PDB file of C-alpha atoms and ligand atoms in Angstrom:
ATOM      1  CA  MET B   1     102.790  -4.652 150.263  1.00 97.00           C
ATOM      2  CA  ARG B   2     105.462  -3.501 147.922  1.00 98.00           C
ATOM      3  CA  ILE B   3     107.590  -0.397 148.575  1.00 98.00           C
ATOM      4  CA  GLU B   4     109.201   1.632 145.757  1.00 98.00           C
ATOM      5  CA  LEU B   5     111.519   4.710 146.016  1.00 98.00           C
ATOM      6  CA  GLU B   6     112.477   6.689 142.975  1.00 98.00           C
ATOM      7  CA  GLY B   7     115.043   9.468 143.102  1.00 97.00           C
ATOM      8  CA  VAL B   8     114.617  10.165 146.800  1.00 98.00           C
ATOM      9  CA  GLU B   9     116.614  12.953 148.089  1.00 98.00           C
ATOM     10  CA  LYS B  10     116.624  14.617 151.561  1.00 98.00           C
ATOM     11  CA  GLU B  11     118.392  17.469 152.858  1.00 97.00           C
ATOM     12  CA  TYR B  12     117.961  19.209 156.258  1.00 95.00           C
ATOM     13  CA  ARG B  13     118.273  22.809 156.555  1.00 92.00           C
ATOM     14  CA  SER B  14     119.943  24.447 159.704  1.00 86.00           C
ATOM     15  CA  GLY B  15     121.153  27.899 159.967  1.00 86.00           C
ATOM     16  CA  GLY B  16     120.797  28.668 156.345  1.00 87.00           C
ATOM     17  CA  GLN B  17     122.924  25.664 155.539  1.00 91.00           C
ATOM     18  CA  ALA B  18     121.623  22.618 153.513  1.00 91.00           C
ATOM     19  CA  LEU B  19     122.745  19.272 154.826  1.00 93.00           C
ATOM     20  CA  PRO B  20     122.262  16.509 152.075  1.00 95.00           C
ATOM     21  CA  VAL B  21     121.554  13.202 153.716  1.00 97.00           C
ATOM     22  CA  LEU B  22     119.982  11.120 150.998  1.00 97.00           C
ATOM     23  CA  GLN B  23     121.373  11.874 147.518  1.00 97.00           C
ATOM     24  CA  GLY B  24     119.350   9.786 145.080  1.00 97.00           C
ATOM     25  CA  VAL B  25     117.790   6.663 146.536  1.00 97.00           C
ATOM     26  CA  ASP B  26     116.254   4.149 144.108  1.00 97.00           C
ATOM     27  CA  LEU B  27     114.880   1.022 145.745  1.00 96.00           C
ATOM     28  CA  VAL B  28     112.210  -1.598 145.308  1.00 97.00           C
ATOM     29  CA  VAL B  29     111.380  -3.789 148.343  1.00 97.00           C
ATOM     30  CA  GLU B  30     109.084  -6.636 147.043  1.00 96.00           C
ATOM     31  CA  GLU B  31     105.969  -7.558 148.857  1.00 96.00           C
ATOM     32  CA  GLU B  32     106.493  -9.873 151.773  1.00 95.00           C
ATOM     33  CA  SER B  33     110.236  -9.630 151.495  1.00 95.00           C
ATOM     34  CA  VAL B  34     112.653  -8.798 154.535  1.00 96.00           C
ATOM     35  CA  ILE B  35     115.524  -6.503 153.993  1.00 96.00           C
ATOM     36  CA  SER B  36     118.046  -5.038 156.311  1.00 96.00           C
ATOM     37  CA  ILE B  37     119.798  -1.588 156.112  1.00 96.00           C
ATOM     38  CA  LEU B  38     123.189  -1.071 157.349  1.00 95.00           C
ATOM     39  CA  GLY B  39     125.205   2.060 157.761  1.00 93.00           C
ATOM     40  CA  PRO B  40     127.289   3.980 160.235  1.00 91.00           C
ATOM     41  CA  SER B  41     125.721   6.303 162.656  1.00 92.00           C
ATOM     42  CA  GLY B  42     124.677   9.440 161.017  1.00 93.00           C
ATOM     43  CA  SER B  43     124.538   7.963 157.506  1.00 95.00           C
ATOM     44  CA  GLY B  44     120.824   8.514 157.062  1.00 96.00           C
ATOM     45  CA  LYS B  45     119.218   5.183 158.087  1.00 96.00           C
ATOM     46  CA  THR B  46     116.518   6.782 160.442  1.00 96.00           C
ATOM     47  CA  THR B  47     115.986   9.565 157.810  1.00 97.00           C
ATOM     48  CA  LEU B  48     115.402   6.884 155.092  1.00 97.00           C
ATOM     49  CA  LEU B  49     113.177   4.808 157.194  1.00 97.00           C
ATOM     50  CA  GLY B  50     110.985   7.762 158.211  1.00 96.00           C
ATOM     51  CA  ILE B  51     110.563   8.644 154.535  1.00 97.00           C
ATOM     52  CA  MET B  52     109.674   5.027 153.517  1.00 97.00           C
ATOM     53  CA  ALA B  53     107.131   4.936 156.319  1.00 96.00           C
ATOM     54  CA  GLY B  54     105.553   8.230 155.573  1.00 96.00           C
ATOM     55  CA  LEU B  55     106.592   9.825 158.706  1.00 95.00           C
ATOM     56  CA  ASP B  56     108.662  12.331 156.756  1.00 95.00           C
ATOM     57  CA  ARG B  57     108.738  13.824 153.262  1.00 96.00           C
ATOM     58  CA  PRO B  58     111.575  13.522 150.853  1.00 97.00           C
ATOM     59  CA  THR B  59     112.891  16.800 149.598  1.00 97.00           C
ATOM     60  CA  ARG B  60     112.712  15.228 146.020  1.00 97.00           C
ATOM     61  CA  GLY B  61     111.674  12.041 144.634  1.00 98.00           C
ATOM     62  CA  THR B  62     108.573   9.590 145.055  1.00 98.00           C
ATOM     63  CA  VAL B  63     107.736   6.877 147.612  1.00 98.00           C
ATOM     64  CA  ARG B  64     105.046   4.410 146.909  1.00 98.00           C
ATOM     65  CA  ILE B  65     103.602   1.743 149.126  1.00 98.00           C
ATOM     66  CA  GLY B  66     101.301  -0.611 147.319  1.00 97.00           C
ATOM     67  CA  ASP B  67      99.311   1.616 144.959  1.00 96.00           C
ATOM     68  CA  THR B  68      99.630   4.643 147.103  1.00 98.00           C
ATOM     69  CA  ASP B  69     102.057   7.507 146.277  1.00 98.00           C
ATOM     70  CA  LEU B  70     102.956   8.884 149.754  1.00 97.00           C
ATOM     71  CA  THR B  71     104.703  11.849 148.365  1.00 96.00           C
ATOM     72  CA  ALA B  72     101.317  12.903 146.825  1.00 97.00           C
ATOM     73  CA  LEU B  73      99.477  12.866 150.157  1.00 97.00           C
ATOM     74  CA  THR B  74      99.036  15.681 152.684  1.00 96.00           C
ATOM     75  CA  GLU B  75     100.439  15.350 156.304  1.00 95.00           C
ATOM     76  CA  ASP B  76      96.993  14.125 157.412  1.00 96.00           C
ATOM     77  CA  GLY B  77      96.673  11.802 154.477  1.00 96.00           C
ATOM     78  CA  ARG B  78     100.074  10.083 155.379  1.00 97.00           C
ATOM     79  CA  ALA B  79      98.824   9.774 158.950  1.00 96.00           C
ATOM     80  CA  GLY B  80      95.827   8.026 157.868  1.00 95.00           C
ATOM     81  CA  PHE B  81      97.841   5.819 155.506  1.00 97.00           C
ATOM     82  CA  ARG B  82     100.192   4.958 158.375  1.00 96.00           C
ATOM     83  CA  ALA B  83      97.268   4.038 160.747  1.00 95.00           C
ATOM     84  CA  ALA B  84      95.920   1.567 158.203  1.00 95.00           C
ATOM     85  CA  HIS B  85      99.018  -0.056 156.854  1.00 97.00           C
ATOM     86  CA  VAL B  86     102.330   0.850 158.621  1.00 97.00           C
ATOM     87  CA  GLY B  87     103.879  -0.626 161.771  1.00 96.00           C
ATOM     88  CA  PHE B  88     106.948   0.793 163.381  1.00 96.00           C
ATOM     89  CA  VAL B  89     109.376  -0.504 166.167  1.00 96.00           C
ATOM     90  CA  PHE B  90     111.815   1.905 167.602  1.00 93.00           C
ATOM     91  CA  GLN B  91     115.158   1.586 169.334  1.00 92.00           C
ATOM     92  CA  THR B  92     113.941   3.174 172.405  1.00 93.00           C
ATOM     93  CA  PHE B  93     110.528   1.333 172.505  1.00 95.00           C
ATOM     94  CA  HIS B  94     108.385   4.450 172.594  1.00 95.00           C
ATOM     95  CA  LEU B  95     105.697   3.042 174.742  1.00 97.00           C
ATOM     96  CA  LEU B  96     103.250   5.357 176.252  1.00 97.00           C
ATOM     97  CA  PRO B  97     104.294   5.533 179.913  1.00 97.00           C
ATOM     98  CA  SER B  98     100.824   6.215 181.508  1.00 98.00           C
ATOM     99  CA  LEU B  99      99.243   3.140 179.697  1.00 98.00           C
ATOM    100  CA  THR B 100      99.516  -0.587 180.656  1.00 98.00           C
ATOM    101  CA  ALA B 101     101.147  -3.170 178.313  1.00 98.00           C
ATOM    102  CA  LEU B 102      97.663  -4.160 177.023  1.00 98.00           C
ATOM    103  CA  GLU B 103      96.467  -0.490 176.496  1.00 98.00           C
ATOM    104  CA  ASN B 104      99.710   0.248 174.684  1.00 98.00           C
ATOM    105  CA  VAL B 105      99.084  -2.604 172.271  1.00 98.00           C
ATOM    106  CA  GLN B 106      95.407  -1.662 171.833  1.00 97.00           C
ATOM    107  CA  VAL B 107      96.157   1.956 170.634  1.00 96.00           C
ATOM    108  CA  PRO B 108      97.072   1.385 167.074  1.00 96.00           C
ATOM    109  CA  LEU B 109      94.184  -0.751 166.543  1.00 96.00           C
ATOM    110  CA  GLU B 110      91.821   1.738 168.105  1.00 95.00           C
ATOM    111  CA  LEU B 111      93.250   4.407 165.893  1.00 93.00           C
ATOM    112  CA  SER B 112      93.032   2.348 162.723  1.00 93.00           C
ATOM    113  CA  PRO B 113      90.096   2.270 160.172  1.00 89.00           C
ATOM    114  CA  GLU B 114      89.675  -1.385 160.943  1.00 91.00           C
ATOM    115  CA  GLY B 115      89.552  -0.884 164.669  1.00 90.00           C
ATOM    116  CA  GLY B 116      86.768   1.696 164.238  1.00 87.00           C
ATOM    117  CA  ALA B 117      84.513  -1.133 163.240  1.00 90.00           C
ATOM    118  CA  LEU B 118      85.579  -3.544 166.130  1.00 93.00           C
ATOM    119  CA  ALA B 119      83.976  -3.758 169.537  1.00 94.00           C
ATOM    120  CA  ALA B 120      86.123  -2.862 172.384  1.00 95.00           C
ATOM    121  CA  ARG B 121      86.121  -6.445 173.601  1.00 96.00           C
ATOM    122  CA  GLU B 122      87.433  -7.455 170.077  1.00 96.00           C
ATOM    123  CA  ILE B 123      90.157  -4.923 170.369  1.00 97.00           C
ATOM    124  CA  ARG B 124      91.132  -6.057 173.840  1.00 97.00           C
ATOM    125  CA  GLU B 125      91.182  -9.741 172.888  1.00 97.00           C
ATOM    126  CA  ARG B 126      93.316  -9.237 169.755  1.00 96.00           C
ATOM    127  CA  ALA B 127      95.818  -7.172 171.918  1.00 97.00           C
ATOM    128  CA  ARG B 128      95.744  -9.834 174.657  1.00 97.00           C
ATOM    129  CA  ALA B 129      96.472 -12.656 172.173  1.00 97.00           C
ATOM    130  CA  LEU B 130      99.374 -10.862 170.741  1.00 96.00           C
ATOM    131  CA  LEU B 131     100.806 -10.200 174.172  1.00 97.00           C
ATOM    132  CA  ALA B 132     100.513 -13.884 174.936  1.00 96.00           C
ATOM    133  CA  ARG B 133     102.167 -14.626 171.545  1.00 95.00           C
ATOM    134  CA  VAL B 134     105.290 -12.536 172.700  1.00 95.00           C
ATOM    135  CA  GLY B 135     105.237 -14.372 176.084  1.00 95.00           C
ATOM    136  CA  LEU B 136     103.851 -11.600 178.211  1.00 96.00           C
ATOM    137  CA  GLU B 137     100.323 -12.867 179.263  1.00 94.00           C
ATOM    138  CA  GLU B 138     101.447 -12.431 182.920  1.00 96.00           C
ATOM    139  CA  ARG B 139     102.421  -8.677 182.220  1.00 96.00           C
ATOM    140  CA  THR B 140      99.292  -7.353 180.565  1.00 97.00           C
ATOM    141  CA  HIS B 141      98.524  -4.869 183.415  1.00 98.00           C
ATOM    142  CA  HIS B 142     102.113  -3.824 183.945  1.00 97.00           C
ATOM    143  CA  TYR B 143     103.215  -0.263 183.113  1.00 98.00           C
ATOM    144  CA  PRO B 144     106.362   0.192 180.792  1.00 98.00           C
ATOM    145  CA  SER B 145     108.341   1.438 183.948  1.00 97.00           C
ATOM    146  CA  GLN B 146     107.635  -2.040 185.569  1.00 97.00           C
ATOM    147  CA  LEU B 147     109.003  -3.879 182.627  1.00 97.00           C
ATOM    148  CA  SER B 148     112.617  -4.775 181.473  1.00 96.00           C
ATOM    149  CA  GLY B 149     113.868  -3.359 178.158  1.00 96.00           C
ATOM    150  CA  GLY B 150     113.346  -6.836 176.424  1.00 96.00           C
ATOM    151  CA  GLU B 151     109.795  -6.870 177.754  1.00 97.00           C
ATOM    152  CA  GLN B 152     109.194  -3.464 176.717  1.00 97.00           C
ATOM    153  CA  GLN B 153     110.391  -4.278 173.175  1.00 96.00           C
ATOM    154  CA  ARG B 154     107.992  -7.335 173.290  1.00 96.00           C
ATOM    155  CA  VAL B 155     105.184  -5.056 173.931  1.00 97.00           C
ATOM    156  CA  ALA B 156     106.302  -2.888 171.062  1.00 97.00           C
ATOM    157  CA  LEU B 157     106.369  -5.856 168.764  1.00 97.00           C
ATOM    158  CA  ALA B 158     102.857  -6.785 169.772  1.00 97.00           C
ATOM    159  CA  ARG B 159     101.876  -3.156 169.109  1.00 97.00           C
ATOM    160  CA  ALA B 160     103.439  -2.996 165.787  1.00 97.00           C
ATOM    161  CA  PHE B 161     101.601  -6.170 164.557  1.00 97.00           C
ATOM    162  CA  VAL B 162      98.161  -5.575 166.143  1.00 96.00           C
ATOM    163  CA  THR B 163      96.807  -3.750 163.046  1.00 96.00           C
ATOM    164  CA  ARG B 164      98.284  -6.515 160.652  1.00 95.00           C
ATOM    165  CA  PRO B 165     100.269  -3.851 158.788  1.00 97.00           C
ATOM    166  CA  GLY B 166     101.245  -4.462 155.136  1.00 97.00           C
ATOM    167  CA  VAL B 167     104.644  -2.881 155.818  1.00 98.00           C
ATOM    168  CA  LEU B 168     106.782  -2.868 159.018  1.00 98.00           C
ATOM    169  CA  PHE B 169     109.824  -0.803 159.806  1.00 97.00           C
ATOM    170  CA  ALA B 170     112.201  -1.504 162.686  1.00 97.00           C
ATOM    171  CA  ASP B 171     114.834   1.060 163.493  1.00 96.00           C
ATOM    172  CA  GLU B 172     117.578  -0.581 165.391  1.00 95.00           C
ATOM    173  CA  PRO B 173     115.174  -2.489 167.585  1.00 95.00           C
ATOM    174  CA  THR B 174     118.088  -4.318 169.493  1.00 93.00           C
ATOM    175  CA  GLY B 175     120.129  -1.073 169.864  1.00 91.00           C
ATOM    176  CA  ASN B 176     119.244  -0.762 173.531  1.00 92.00           C
ATOM    177  CA  LEU B 177     119.353  -4.357 174.567  1.00 93.00           C
ATOM    178  CA  ASP B 178     121.935  -6.755 175.464  1.00 92.00           C
ATOM    179  CA  ARG B 179     123.101  -9.261 172.714  1.00 90.00           C
ATOM    180  CA  GLU B 180     121.190 -12.249 174.102  1.00 92.00           C
ATOM    181  CA  THR B 181     117.977 -10.362 174.545  1.00 93.00           C
ATOM    182  CA  GLY B 182     118.331  -8.601 171.206  1.00 92.00           C
ATOM    183  CA  ALA B 183     118.730 -12.044 169.463  1.00 90.00           C
ATOM    184  CA  LYS B 184     115.497 -13.149 171.082  1.00 92.00           C
ATOM    185  CA  ILE B 185     113.605 -10.047 170.045  1.00 93.00           C
ATOM    186  CA  ILE B 186     114.787 -10.620 166.277  1.00 92.00           C
ATOM    187  CA  ALA B 187     113.733 -14.180 166.439  1.00 92.00           C
ATOM    188  CA  LEU B 188     110.314 -13.168 167.635  1.00 94.00           C
ATOM    189  CA  LEU B 189     110.067 -10.413 165.136  1.00 94.00           C
ATOM    190  CA  GLU B 190     111.024 -12.981 162.457  1.00 93.00           C
ATOM    191  CA  GLU B 191     108.337 -15.290 163.783  1.00 94.00           C
ATOM    192  CA  LEU B 192     105.529 -12.796 163.929  1.00 95.00           C
ATOM    193  CA  ASN B 193     106.599 -11.475 160.403  1.00 94.00           C
ATOM    194  CA  ARG B 194     106.613 -14.949 158.786  1.00 92.00           C
ATOM    195  CA  ASP B 195     103.072 -15.514 160.090  1.00 93.00           C
ATOM    196  CA  ALA B 196     101.680 -12.066 159.169  1.00 94.00           C
ATOM    197  CA  ARG B 197     103.470 -12.056 155.753  1.00 94.00           C
ATOM    198  CA  THR B 198     104.367  -8.286 156.359  1.00 96.00           C
ATOM    199  CA  THR B 199     106.961  -6.558 154.236  1.00 97.00           C
ATOM    200  CA  LEU B 200     109.851  -5.871 156.783  1.00 97.00           C
ATOM    201  CA  VAL B 201     112.627  -3.299 156.645  1.00 97.00           C
ATOM    202  CA  LEU B 202     115.054  -3.661 159.518  1.00 96.00           C
ATOM    203  CA  VAL B 203     117.720  -1.031 160.331  1.00 96.00           C
ATOM    204  CA  THR B 204     120.564  -2.491 162.249  1.00 90.00           C
ATOM    205  CA  HIS B 205     124.178  -2.060 163.327  1.00 82.00           C
ATOM    206  CA  ASP B 206     124.557  -5.665 163.573  1.00 84.00           C
ATOM    207  CA  LEU B 207     125.932  -7.551 160.535  1.00 85.00           C
ATOM    208  CA  SER B 208     125.075 -10.997 161.937  1.00 85.00           C
ATOM    209  CA  LEU B 209     121.362  -9.887 162.275  1.00 86.00           C
ATOM    210  CA  ALA B 210     121.383  -8.409 158.831  1.00 88.00           C
ATOM    211  CA  GLU B 211     122.621 -11.519 157.243  1.00 88.00           C
ATOM    212  CA  ARG B 212     119.504 -13.332 158.202  1.00 88.00           C
ATOM    213  CA  THR B 213     117.349 -11.192 155.955  1.00 92.00           C
ATOM    214  CA  ASP B 214     116.569 -11.760 152.334  1.00 93.00           C
ATOM    215  CA  ARG B 215     118.580  -8.793 151.059  1.00 95.00           C
ATOM    216  CA  VAL B 216     121.183  -6.542 152.713  1.00 95.00           C
ATOM    217  CA  LEU B 217     121.572  -2.842 151.813  1.00 96.00           C
ATOM    218  CA  HIS B 218     124.263  -0.416 152.852  1.00 95.00           C
ATOM    219  CA  ILE B 219     123.792   3.332 152.971  1.00 95.00           C
ATOM    220  CA  GLU B 220     126.927   5.174 151.952  1.00 92.00           C
ATOM    221  CA  GLY B 221     127.398   8.824 150.831  1.00 93.00           C
ATOM    222  CA  GLY B 222     123.573   9.300 150.659  1.00 95.00           C
ATOM    223  CA  ARG B 223     122.988   6.302 148.346  1.00 96.00           C
ATOM    224  CA  VAL B 224     121.978   2.870 148.824  1.00 96.00           C
ATOM    225  CA  ARG B 225     124.261  -0.040 147.779  1.00 95.00           C
ATOM    226  CA  GLU B 226     123.145  -3.702 147.699  1.00 92.00           C
ATOM    227  CA  GLU B 227     125.260  -6.374 149.148  1.00 87.00           C
ATOM    228  CA  VAL B 228     125.729  -9.219 146.647  1.00 81.00           C
ATOM    229  CA  ARG B 229     125.802 -12.510 148.442  1.00 73.00           C
ATOM    230  CA  ARG B 230     127.075 -15.960 147.182  1.00 63.00           C
TER     231      ARG B 230
HETATM  232  P1  ADP L   1     121.179   7.303 161.268  1.00 86.02           P
HETATM  233  O1  ADP L   1     119.976   6.842 161.636  1.00 86.02           O
HETATM  234  O2  ADP L   1     122.050   6.585 160.196  1.00 86.02           O
HETATM  235  O3  ADP L   1     122.204   7.404 162.580  1.00 86.02           O
HETATM  236  P2  ADP L   1     120.084   9.917 160.820  1.00 86.02           P
HETATM  237  O4  ADP L   1     119.032   9.608 159.539  1.00 86.02           O
HETATM  238  O5  ADP L   1     119.413   9.915 162.117  1.00 86.02           O
HETATM  239  O6  ADP L   1     121.301   8.868 160.679  1.00 86.02           O
HETATM  240  O7  ADP L   1     120.693  11.267 160.453  1.00 86.02           O
HETATM  241  C1  ADP L   1     121.458  11.492 159.281  1.00 86.02           C
HETATM  242  C2  ADP L   1     122.071  12.905 159.262  1.00 86.02           C
HETATM  243  O8  ADP L   1     121.035  13.863 159.310  1.00 86.02           O
HETATM  244  C3  ADP L   1     122.791  13.194 160.529  1.00 86.02           C
HETATM  245  O9  ADP L   1     123.986  14.029 160.268  1.00 86.02           O
HETATM  246  C4  ADP L   1     121.896  14.011 161.482  1.00 86.02           C
HETATM  247  O10 ADP L   1     122.577  14.953 162.265  1.00 86.02           O
HETATM  248  C5  ADP L   1     121.144  14.783 160.399  1.00 86.02           C
HETATM  249  N1  ADP L   1     119.703  14.950 160.855  1.00 86.02           N
HETATM  250  C6  ADP L   1     118.763  13.975 161.144  1.00 86.02           C
HETATM  251  N2  ADP L   1     117.615  14.571 161.586  1.00 86.02           N
HETATM  252  C7  ADP L   1     117.591  15.863 161.401  1.00 86.02           C
HETATM  253  C8  ADP L   1     116.850  17.062 161.545  1.00 86.02           C
HETATM  254  N3  ADP L   1     115.548  16.768 161.955  1.00 86.02           N
HETATM  255  N4  ADP L   1     117.355  18.243 161.334  1.00 86.02           N
HETATM  256  C9  ADP L   1     118.644  18.370 160.861  1.00 86.02           C
HETATM  257  N5  ADP L   1     119.399  17.517 160.743  1.00 86.02           N
HETATM  258  C10 ADP L   1     118.991  16.217 160.992  1.00 86.02           C
HETATM  259 MG1   MG L   2     119.118   6.186 163.332  1.00 86.02          MG
END
């Protein structure tokens, strides 16, 4: 799906003070493209991703994904939209500790409109196939605490793709992993993404990871600047 931001501003309020974080972001991410966003800590990367994904609302401006204006939806409306169309991968994995790897992957599908029409067995089979795809067929009944960081992030990748989302957001997905494990996670993310033809927005600190994507954007002073290459 295509993503379009127009005049997006975000300010946080704390103690009566307004903290401007995004100060006019205009951006189009074409359908099926892969972009990365770079910027120092505190520059607003997570804020921008949350707004693009419909987790949070901008203070001003509009966000569209496909034909839907997320900024015109209620909070429940956005939650429904996310369940149907949005995948997310976090730096700290965010797996549910009381569920097994397989159950963690099943959850978003169970909660999606599509999953409502599937039998439990079909949901389990799709989750199992994705876990096999990320190399964890031997770990389906492990709990997150029994998995390494890299394995937990593999589960999170399977979970992000299980609903076949139109857009996927990854917020520093290698930030808690060593370099080698991180590189494997990115390779896997790229591979899954190529097959699923998802629009992917990747936030990273790592320039070498960013340079593998179609476009590189930098957040600076609350705005987005595109890196022009070659
Ligand atoms: P990044 O992901 O680039 O490190 P963030 O988007 O997390 O940056 O944060 C950008 C700025 O907004 C930071 O100064 C942070 O302290 C502030 N901020 C983030 N979330 C909130 C919030 N919920 N309330 C108040 N300030 C926030
Ligand atoms: Mg962040």
